Coordinates of C-alpha atoms in Angstrom, one line a residue:
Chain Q
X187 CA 35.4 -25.4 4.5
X188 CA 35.2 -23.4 7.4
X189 CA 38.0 -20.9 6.6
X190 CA 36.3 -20.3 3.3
X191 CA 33.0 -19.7 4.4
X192 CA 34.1 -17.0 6.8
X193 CA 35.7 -15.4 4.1
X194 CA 32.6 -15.9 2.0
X195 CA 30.7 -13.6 4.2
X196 CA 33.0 -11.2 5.2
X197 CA 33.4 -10.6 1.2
X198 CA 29.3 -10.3 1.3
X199 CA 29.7 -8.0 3.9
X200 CA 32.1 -5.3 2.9
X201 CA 29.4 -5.2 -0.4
X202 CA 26.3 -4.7 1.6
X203 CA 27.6 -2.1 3.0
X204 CA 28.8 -0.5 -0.3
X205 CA 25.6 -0.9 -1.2
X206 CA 23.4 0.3 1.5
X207 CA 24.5 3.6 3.4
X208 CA 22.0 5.3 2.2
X209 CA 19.4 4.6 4.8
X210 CA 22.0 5.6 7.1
X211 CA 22.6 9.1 5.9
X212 CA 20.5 11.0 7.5
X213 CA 21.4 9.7 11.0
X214 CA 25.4 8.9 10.8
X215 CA 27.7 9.8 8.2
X216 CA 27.9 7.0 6.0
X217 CA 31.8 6.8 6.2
X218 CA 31.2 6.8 10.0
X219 CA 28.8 4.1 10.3
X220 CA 30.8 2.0 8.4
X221 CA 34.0 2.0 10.4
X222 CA 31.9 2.2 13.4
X223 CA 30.6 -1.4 12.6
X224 CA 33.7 -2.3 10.9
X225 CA 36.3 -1.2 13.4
X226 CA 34.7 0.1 16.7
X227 CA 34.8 -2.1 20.2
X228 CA 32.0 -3.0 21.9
X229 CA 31.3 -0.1 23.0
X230 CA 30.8 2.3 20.1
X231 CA 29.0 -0.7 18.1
X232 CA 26.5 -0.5 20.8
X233 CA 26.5 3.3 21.0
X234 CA 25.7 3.5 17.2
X235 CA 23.0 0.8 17.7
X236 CA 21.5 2.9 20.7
X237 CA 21.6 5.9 18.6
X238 CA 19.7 4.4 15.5
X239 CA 17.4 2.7 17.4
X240 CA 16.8 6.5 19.1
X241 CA 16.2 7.6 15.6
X242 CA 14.4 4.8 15.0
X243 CA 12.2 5.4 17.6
X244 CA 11.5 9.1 16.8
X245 CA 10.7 9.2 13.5
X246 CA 8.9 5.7 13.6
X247 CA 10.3 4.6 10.5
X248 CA 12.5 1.0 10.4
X249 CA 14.8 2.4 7.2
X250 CA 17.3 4.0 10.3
X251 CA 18.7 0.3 10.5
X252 CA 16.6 -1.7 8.1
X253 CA 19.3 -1.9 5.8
X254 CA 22.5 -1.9 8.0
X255 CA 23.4 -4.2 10.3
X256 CA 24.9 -3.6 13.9
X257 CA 24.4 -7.0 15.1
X258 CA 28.6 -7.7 14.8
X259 CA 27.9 -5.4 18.4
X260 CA 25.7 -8.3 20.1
X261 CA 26.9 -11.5 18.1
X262 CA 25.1 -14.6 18.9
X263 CA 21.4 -13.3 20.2
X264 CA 18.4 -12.8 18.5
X265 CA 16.4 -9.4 17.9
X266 CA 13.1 -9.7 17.1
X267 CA 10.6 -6.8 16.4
X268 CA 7.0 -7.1 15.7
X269 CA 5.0 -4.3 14.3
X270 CA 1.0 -3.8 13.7
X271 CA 0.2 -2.3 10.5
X272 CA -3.5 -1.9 12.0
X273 CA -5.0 -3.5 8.3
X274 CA -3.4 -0.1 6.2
X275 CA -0.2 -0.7 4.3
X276 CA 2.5 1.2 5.8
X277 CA 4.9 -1.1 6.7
X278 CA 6.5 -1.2 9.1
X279 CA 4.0 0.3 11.5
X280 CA 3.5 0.3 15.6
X281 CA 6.2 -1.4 17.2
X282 CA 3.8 -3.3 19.7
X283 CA 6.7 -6.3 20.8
X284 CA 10.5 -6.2 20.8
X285 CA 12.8 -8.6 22.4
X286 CA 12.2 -9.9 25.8
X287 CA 9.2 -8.1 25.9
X288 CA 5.7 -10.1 27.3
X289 CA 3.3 -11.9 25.1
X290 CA 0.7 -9.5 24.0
X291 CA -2.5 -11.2 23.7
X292 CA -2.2 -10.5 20.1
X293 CA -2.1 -14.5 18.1
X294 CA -0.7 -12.7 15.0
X295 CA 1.7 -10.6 17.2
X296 CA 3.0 -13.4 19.3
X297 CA 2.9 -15.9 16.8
X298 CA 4.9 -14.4 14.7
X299 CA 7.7 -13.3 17.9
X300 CA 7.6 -16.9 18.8
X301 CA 8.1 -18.4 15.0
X302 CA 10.7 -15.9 13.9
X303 CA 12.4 -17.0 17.3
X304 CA 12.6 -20.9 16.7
X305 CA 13.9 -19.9 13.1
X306 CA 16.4 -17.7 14.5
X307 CA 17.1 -21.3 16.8
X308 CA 17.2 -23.2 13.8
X309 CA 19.7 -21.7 11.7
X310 CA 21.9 -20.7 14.9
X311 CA 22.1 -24.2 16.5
X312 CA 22.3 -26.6 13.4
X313 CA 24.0 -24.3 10.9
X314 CA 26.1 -21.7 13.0
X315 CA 24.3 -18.8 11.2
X316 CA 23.7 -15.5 13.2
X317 CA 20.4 -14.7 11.6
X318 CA 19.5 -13.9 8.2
X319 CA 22.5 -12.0 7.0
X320 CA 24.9 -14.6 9.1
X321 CA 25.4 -10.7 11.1
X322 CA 22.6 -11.2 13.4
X323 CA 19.8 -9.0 11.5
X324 CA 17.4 -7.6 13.8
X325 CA 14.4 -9.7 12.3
X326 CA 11.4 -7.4 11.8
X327 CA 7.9 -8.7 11.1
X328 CA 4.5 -6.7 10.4
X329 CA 1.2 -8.4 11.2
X330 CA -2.1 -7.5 10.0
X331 CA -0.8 -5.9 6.7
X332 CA -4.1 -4.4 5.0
X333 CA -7.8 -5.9 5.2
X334 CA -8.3 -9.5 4.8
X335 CA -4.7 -9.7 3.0
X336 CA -4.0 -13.4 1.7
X337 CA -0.7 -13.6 1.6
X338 CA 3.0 -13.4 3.2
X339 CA 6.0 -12.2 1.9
X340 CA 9.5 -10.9 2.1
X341 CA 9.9 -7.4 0.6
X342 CA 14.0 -7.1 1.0
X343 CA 14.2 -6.3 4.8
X344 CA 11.5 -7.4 6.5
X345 CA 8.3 -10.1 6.8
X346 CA 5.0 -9.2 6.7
X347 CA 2.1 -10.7 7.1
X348 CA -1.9 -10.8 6.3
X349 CA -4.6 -11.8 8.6
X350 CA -6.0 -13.8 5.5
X351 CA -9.9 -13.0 4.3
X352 CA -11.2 -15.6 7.1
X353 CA -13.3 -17.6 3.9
X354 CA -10.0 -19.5 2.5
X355 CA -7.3 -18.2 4.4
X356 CA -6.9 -18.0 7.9
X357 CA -4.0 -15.7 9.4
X358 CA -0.3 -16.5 7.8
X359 CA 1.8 -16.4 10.8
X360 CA -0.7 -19.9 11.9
X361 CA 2.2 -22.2 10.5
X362 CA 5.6 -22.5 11.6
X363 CA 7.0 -23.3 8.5
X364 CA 5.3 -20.3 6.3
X365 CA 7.5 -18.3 8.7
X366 CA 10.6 -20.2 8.2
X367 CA 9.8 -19.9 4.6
X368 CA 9.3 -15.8 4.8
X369 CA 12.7 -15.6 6.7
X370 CA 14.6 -18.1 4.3
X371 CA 14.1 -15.3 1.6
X372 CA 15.9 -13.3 3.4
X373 CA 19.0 -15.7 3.5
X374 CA 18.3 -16.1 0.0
X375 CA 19.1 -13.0 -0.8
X376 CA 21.9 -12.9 1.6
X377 CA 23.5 -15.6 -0.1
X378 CA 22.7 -17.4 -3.5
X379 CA 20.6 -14.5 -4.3
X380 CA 18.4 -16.9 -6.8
X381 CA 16.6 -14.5 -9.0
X382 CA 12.7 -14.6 -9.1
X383 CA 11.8 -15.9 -12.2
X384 CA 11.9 -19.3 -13.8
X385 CA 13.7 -22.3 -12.5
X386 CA 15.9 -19.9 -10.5
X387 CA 13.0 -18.3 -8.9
X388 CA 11.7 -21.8 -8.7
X389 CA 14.9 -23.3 -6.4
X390 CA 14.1 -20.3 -4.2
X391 CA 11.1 -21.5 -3.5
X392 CA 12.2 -24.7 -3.0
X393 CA 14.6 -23.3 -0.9
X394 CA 11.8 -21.6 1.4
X395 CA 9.9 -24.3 1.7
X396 CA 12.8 -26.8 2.5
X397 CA 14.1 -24.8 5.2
X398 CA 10.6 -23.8 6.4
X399 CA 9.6 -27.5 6.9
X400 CA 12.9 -27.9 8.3
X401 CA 12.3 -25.6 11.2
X402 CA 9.3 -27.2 11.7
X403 CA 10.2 -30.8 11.8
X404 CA 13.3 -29.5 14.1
X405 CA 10.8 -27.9 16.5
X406 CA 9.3 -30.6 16.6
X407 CA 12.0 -32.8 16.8
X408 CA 10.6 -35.2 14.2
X409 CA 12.5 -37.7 12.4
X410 CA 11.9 -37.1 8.5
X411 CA 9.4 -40.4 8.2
X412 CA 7.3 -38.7 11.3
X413 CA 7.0 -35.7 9.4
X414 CA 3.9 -34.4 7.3
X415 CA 6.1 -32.3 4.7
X416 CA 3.2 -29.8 4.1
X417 CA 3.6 -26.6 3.7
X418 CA 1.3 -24.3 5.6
X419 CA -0.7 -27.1 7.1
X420 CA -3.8 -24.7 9.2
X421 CA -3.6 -22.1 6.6
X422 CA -6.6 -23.0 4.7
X423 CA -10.0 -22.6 6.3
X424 CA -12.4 -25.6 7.2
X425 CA -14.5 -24.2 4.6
X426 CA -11.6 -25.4 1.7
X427 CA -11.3 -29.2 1.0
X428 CA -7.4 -29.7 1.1
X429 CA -4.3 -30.5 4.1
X430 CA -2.3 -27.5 2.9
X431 CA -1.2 -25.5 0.0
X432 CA 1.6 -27.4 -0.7
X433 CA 3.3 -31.2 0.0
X434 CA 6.9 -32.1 -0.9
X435 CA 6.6 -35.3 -0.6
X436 CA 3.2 -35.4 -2.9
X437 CA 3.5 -32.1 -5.0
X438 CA -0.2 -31.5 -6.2
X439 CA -2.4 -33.1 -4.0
X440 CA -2.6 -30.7 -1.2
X441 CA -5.6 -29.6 -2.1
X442 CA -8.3 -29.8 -4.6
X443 CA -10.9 -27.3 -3.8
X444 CA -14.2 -25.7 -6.2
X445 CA -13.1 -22.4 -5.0
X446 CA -9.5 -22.7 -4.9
X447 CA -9.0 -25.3 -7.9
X448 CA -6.7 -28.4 -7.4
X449 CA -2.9 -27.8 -6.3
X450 CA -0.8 -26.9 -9.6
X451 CA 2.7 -28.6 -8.7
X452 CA 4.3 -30.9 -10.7
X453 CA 6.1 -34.0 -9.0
X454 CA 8.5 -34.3 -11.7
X455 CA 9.7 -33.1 -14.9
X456 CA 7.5 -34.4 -17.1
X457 CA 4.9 -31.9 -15.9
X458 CA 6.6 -28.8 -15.9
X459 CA 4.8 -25.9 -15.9
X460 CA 5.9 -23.7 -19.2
X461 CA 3.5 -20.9 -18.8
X462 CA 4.1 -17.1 -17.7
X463 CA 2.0 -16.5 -14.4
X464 CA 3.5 -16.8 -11.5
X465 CA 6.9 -15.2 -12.5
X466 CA 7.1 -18.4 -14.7
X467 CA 5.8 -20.7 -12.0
X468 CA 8.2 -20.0 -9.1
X469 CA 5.5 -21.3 -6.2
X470 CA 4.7 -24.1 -8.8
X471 CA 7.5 -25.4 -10.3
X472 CA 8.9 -25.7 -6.4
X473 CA 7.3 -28.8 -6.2
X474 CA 9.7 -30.9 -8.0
X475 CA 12.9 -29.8 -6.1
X476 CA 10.7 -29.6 -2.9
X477 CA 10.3 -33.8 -3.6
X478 CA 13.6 -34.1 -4.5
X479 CA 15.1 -32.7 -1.0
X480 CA 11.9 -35.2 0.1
X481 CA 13.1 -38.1 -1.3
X482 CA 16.8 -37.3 -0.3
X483 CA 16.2 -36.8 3.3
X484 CA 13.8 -40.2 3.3
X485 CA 16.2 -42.1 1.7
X486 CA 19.4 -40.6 4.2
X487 CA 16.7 -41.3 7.4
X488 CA 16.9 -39.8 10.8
X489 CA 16.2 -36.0 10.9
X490 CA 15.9 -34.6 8.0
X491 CA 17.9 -31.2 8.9
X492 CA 21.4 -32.7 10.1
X493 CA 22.3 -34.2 6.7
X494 CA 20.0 -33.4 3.9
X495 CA 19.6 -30.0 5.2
X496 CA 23.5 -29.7 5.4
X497 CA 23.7 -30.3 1.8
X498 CA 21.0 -28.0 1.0
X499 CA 22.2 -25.3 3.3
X500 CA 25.4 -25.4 1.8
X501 CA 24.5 -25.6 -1.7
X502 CA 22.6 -22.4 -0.5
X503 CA 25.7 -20.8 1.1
X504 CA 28.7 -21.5 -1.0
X505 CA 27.9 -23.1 -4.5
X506 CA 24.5 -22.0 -6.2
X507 CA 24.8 -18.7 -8.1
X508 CA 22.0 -16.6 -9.2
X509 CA 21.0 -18.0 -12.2
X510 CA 21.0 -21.7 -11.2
X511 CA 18.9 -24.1 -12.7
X512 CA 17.6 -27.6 -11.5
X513 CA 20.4 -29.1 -13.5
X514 CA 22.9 -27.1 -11.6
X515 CA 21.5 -27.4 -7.9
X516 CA 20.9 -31.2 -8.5
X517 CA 24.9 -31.1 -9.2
X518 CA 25.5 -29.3 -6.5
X519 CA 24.1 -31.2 -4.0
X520 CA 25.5 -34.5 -4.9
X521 CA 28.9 -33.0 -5.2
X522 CA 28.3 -31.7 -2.0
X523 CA 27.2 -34.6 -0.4
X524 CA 30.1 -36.6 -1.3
X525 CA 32.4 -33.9 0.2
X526 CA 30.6 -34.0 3.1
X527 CA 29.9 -37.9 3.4
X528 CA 32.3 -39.6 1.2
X529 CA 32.3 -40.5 -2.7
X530 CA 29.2 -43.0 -3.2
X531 CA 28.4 -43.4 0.3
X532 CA 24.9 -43.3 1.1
X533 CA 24.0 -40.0 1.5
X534 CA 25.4 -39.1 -2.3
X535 CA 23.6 -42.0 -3.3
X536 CA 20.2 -40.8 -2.1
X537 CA 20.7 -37.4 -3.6
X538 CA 21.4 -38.6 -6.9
X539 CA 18.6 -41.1 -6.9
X540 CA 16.2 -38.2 -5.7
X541 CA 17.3 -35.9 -8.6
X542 CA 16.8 -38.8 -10.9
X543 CA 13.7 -39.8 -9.8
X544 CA 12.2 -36.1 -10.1
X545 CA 13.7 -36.4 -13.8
X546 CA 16.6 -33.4 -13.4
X547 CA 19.1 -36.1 -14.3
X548 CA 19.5 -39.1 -16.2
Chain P
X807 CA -15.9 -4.4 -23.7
X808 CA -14.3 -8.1 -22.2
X809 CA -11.8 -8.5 -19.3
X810 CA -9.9 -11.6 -18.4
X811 CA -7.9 -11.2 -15.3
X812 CA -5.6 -13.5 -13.2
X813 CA -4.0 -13.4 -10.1
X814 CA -1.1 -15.9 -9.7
X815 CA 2.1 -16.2 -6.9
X816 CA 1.6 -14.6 -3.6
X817 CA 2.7 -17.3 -0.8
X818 CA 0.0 -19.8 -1.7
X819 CA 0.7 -19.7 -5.5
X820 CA -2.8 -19.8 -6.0
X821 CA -4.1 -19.0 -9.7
X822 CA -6.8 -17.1 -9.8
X823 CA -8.8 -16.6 -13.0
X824 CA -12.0 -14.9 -14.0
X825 CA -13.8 -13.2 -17.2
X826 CA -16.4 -10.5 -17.3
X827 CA -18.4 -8.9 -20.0
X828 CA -19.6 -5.8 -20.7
X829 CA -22.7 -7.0 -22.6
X830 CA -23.5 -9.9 -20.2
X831 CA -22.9 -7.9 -16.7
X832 CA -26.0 -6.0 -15.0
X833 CA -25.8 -2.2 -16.6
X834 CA -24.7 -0.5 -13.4
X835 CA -21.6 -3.1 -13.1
X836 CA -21.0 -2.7 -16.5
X837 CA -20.6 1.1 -16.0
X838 CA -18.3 0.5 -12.8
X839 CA -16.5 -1.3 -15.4
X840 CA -15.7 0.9 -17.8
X841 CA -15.1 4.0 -15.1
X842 CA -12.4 2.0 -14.0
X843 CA -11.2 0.9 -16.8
X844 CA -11.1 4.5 -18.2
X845 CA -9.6 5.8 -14.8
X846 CA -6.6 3.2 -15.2
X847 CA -6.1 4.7 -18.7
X848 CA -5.6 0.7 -19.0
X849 CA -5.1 1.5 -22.8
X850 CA -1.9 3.4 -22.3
X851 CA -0.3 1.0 -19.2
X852 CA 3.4 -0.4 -20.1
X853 CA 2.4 -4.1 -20.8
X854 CA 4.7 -5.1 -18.2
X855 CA 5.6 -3.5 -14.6
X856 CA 7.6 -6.0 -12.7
X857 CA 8.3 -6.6 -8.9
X858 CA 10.1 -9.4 -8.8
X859 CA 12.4 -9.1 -6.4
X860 CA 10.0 -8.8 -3.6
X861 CA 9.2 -12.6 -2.9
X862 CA 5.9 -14.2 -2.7
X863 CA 3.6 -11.2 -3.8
X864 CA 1.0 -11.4 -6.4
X865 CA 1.3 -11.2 -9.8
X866 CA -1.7 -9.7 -12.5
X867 CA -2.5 -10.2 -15.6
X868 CA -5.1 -8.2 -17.4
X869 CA -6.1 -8.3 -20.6
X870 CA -9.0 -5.8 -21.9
X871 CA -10.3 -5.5 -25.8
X872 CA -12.9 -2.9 -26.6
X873 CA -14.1 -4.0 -29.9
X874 CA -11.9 -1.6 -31.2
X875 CA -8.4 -1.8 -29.0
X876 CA -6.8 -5.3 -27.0
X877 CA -4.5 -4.6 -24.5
X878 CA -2.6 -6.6 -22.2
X879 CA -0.8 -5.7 -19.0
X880 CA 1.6 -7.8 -16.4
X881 CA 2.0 -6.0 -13.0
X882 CA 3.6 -7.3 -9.9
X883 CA 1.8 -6.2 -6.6
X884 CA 4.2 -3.8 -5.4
X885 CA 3.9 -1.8 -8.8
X886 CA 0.8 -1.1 -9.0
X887 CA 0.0 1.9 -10.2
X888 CA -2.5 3.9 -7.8
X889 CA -5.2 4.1 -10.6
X890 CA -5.5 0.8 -11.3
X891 CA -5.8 -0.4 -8.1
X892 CA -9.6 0.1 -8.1
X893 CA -9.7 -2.4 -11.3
X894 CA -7.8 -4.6 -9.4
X895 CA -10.1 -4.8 -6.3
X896 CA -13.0 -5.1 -8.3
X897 CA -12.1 -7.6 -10.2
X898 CA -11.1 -9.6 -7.2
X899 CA -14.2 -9.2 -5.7
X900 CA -15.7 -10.7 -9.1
X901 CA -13.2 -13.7 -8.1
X902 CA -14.1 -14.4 -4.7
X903 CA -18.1 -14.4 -5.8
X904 CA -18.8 -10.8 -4.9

């Protein structure tokens, strides 16, 4: 499995690149860059990363090496970045904290240096993976995006993140796990590239929030039955009646609130949602794989992210395609876990009795 | 004129609903209404502008009718178009109690 997962990314590779001179062009010749991070030694890998980040500097603009990735030059350490958008929108705005630098005195600023670090941890300690890309992607974050912005999100290349409006949100880097979620997308899009709609969009969800929680439960170090699976526990002011905005292992009860309504997620099939918002309910529909990983990882015991979180990861990685639907992920996984852990051992045993109890399978 | 507008997805997945009314809004809110209404030239929009490749940001629907003309329109946050944005905000403020 090994051998064709290297292959796997270095085939993922030589595309992004196709794909993604262009930010490049106005710095290197596109041709050059590419053998430079292709071919050169250690040298000239960190030469072209000095020069860009130069650029970088100088124009104060993040597309330079946004979208092209030097980090082959400095495998195995983590790059983080942390701008201020100073509440506009320009993203990515004043670099106030890169790597190694001191805390700032900023929550937002070091909050989210600290969280995209433990993620970084995460996926580099339990799952071998050199950040996002599996290249070592400097990981970039904005904080205070716009005025009393309630939301996070991914846009392609980078997090960013709003200091929420203070009445039902408070500020999104506060939970570990809605960072992990943020930086997930990004090896969503590295890697299964789930599409955004639907139950595809759905399972990327899912995906967010299982690896989010993950990275929470591992800094933590808590066993699965120790854990709260909430997702963005802290996030909702004192003013809101609810825990969270969502739980995997209850989907729907996080909160029920006159301002904010009752959580919409369904537990299990029977309750889909059918309707159009939400890019056909992909933050609602989440809830029933989100329970199913739940009731997988409960059922296997111990920590949650050395077996459950293998079989996720690698459904992930190597085995769910674009346009995947519940059906096919719930296959995947219990394939997967009998690869892993043997034909109707335990572990495939849980998996198939979490997808059946969320209704994806008979 | 009526307006129904919704804000779903965004990190939360919150679903955020509300319904004003020309006739049953205070005259000068009404007005604000229909300037930005107008200055959206809402009537002409594409019914859908899309952003979903960008994870977790906010989806709108609107959906206006004169008397004379209904129109609906589905716009991801990162496709807004610069003269609707002030419809937006307003009616978000109508949301949130403003």
């Amino acid at each position: 499995m090994a051998n064709r997962h290297q292959k796997h990314r270095h085939q993922n590779r030589c595309t992004r690149l196709t794909h993604h001179v262009c930010p490049m062009c106005c710095i290197l010749p596109p041709y050059m860059s590419d053998q430079i991070i292709l071919n050169g030694d250690a040298t000239q890998k960190e030469w072209a990363l000095r020069t860009v980040r130069a650029s970088e500097r100088f124009r104060g603009r993040r597309e330079a090496v946004g979208m092209v990735n030097f980090s082959s030059a400095i495998a195995g350490e983590k790059r983080r970045t942390i701008f201020d958008a100073e509440t506009g929108t320009d993203l990515p705005g004043k670099l106030v904290r890169g790597e190694g630098d001191p805390p700032t005195g900023d929550i937002s600023v070091d909050e989210a240096y600290d969280g995209s670090g433990i993620t970084y941890d995460f996926f580099n300690d339990i799952f071998e993976r050199n950040s996002i890309d599996g290249y070592g992607l400097r990981l970039d974050s904005t904080v205070h995006f716009d005025r009393k912005y309630d939301n996070a999100f991914w846009n392609g290349s980078q997090m960013v993140y709003g200091d929420g409006d203070g009445e039902l949100f408070n500020r999104f880097t506060i939970s570990i796990d809605i960072i992990g979620h943020e930086l997930t997308h990004g090896v969503t899009q590295y890697e299964a590239g789930l599409v955004y709609r639907g139950q595809p969009g759905a399972l990327n969800e899912s995906m967010s929030d299982v690896f989010g929680s993950l990275i929470k439960q591992y800094s933590l170090k808590q066993p699965a039955d120790e854990a709260d699976w909430l997702i963005g526990a802290g996030l909702l002011t004192d003013k809101i009646s609810g825990v969270a905005l969502r739980s995997m292992k209850a989907p729907g009860t996080a909160y029920n609130d006159k301002v904010l309504g009752k959580d919409p997620q369904p537990a299990d099939m029977k309750s889909i949602y059918t309707g159009t918002a939400d890019n056909e309910g992909v933050h609602i529909n989440s809830g029933i794989p989100n329970r199913a990983f739940y009731l997988a990882a409960s059922e296997i015991g111990g920590n949650a992210w050395e077996k459950a979180g293998k079989i996720w990861y690698v459904a992930l990685t190597e085995r769910l395609r674009s346009r995947a639907n519940f059906r096919r992920a719930a296959n995947a996984t219990i394939a997967i876990a009998g690869e892993l852990y043997g034909i109707d051992g335990d572990e495939q045993k849980a998996v198939r009795n979490a997808w059946k109890t969320v209704g994806v399978i008979a | 004129m009526r307006v129904t507008f919704e804000r779903s997805g965004g990190f939360a997945g919150l679903m955020l609903t509300t319904s004003l009314d020309t006739a049953t809004l205070p005259p000068s809110e009404a007005n604000q209404l229909r300037q930005f209404v107008q200055a959206a030239n809402f009537f002409q929009l594409p019914t859908e502008m899309s952003s979903a490749s960008q994870p977790d940001r906010f989806q709108y629907d609107i959906a206006i009718d004169d008397g004379k003309r209904h129109h609906a329109v589905r716009v991801g946050e990162s496709s807004v178009p610069e003269s609707l944005r002030p419809l937006i905000d307003w009616c978000m403020e109508k949301v949130r109690g403003g």
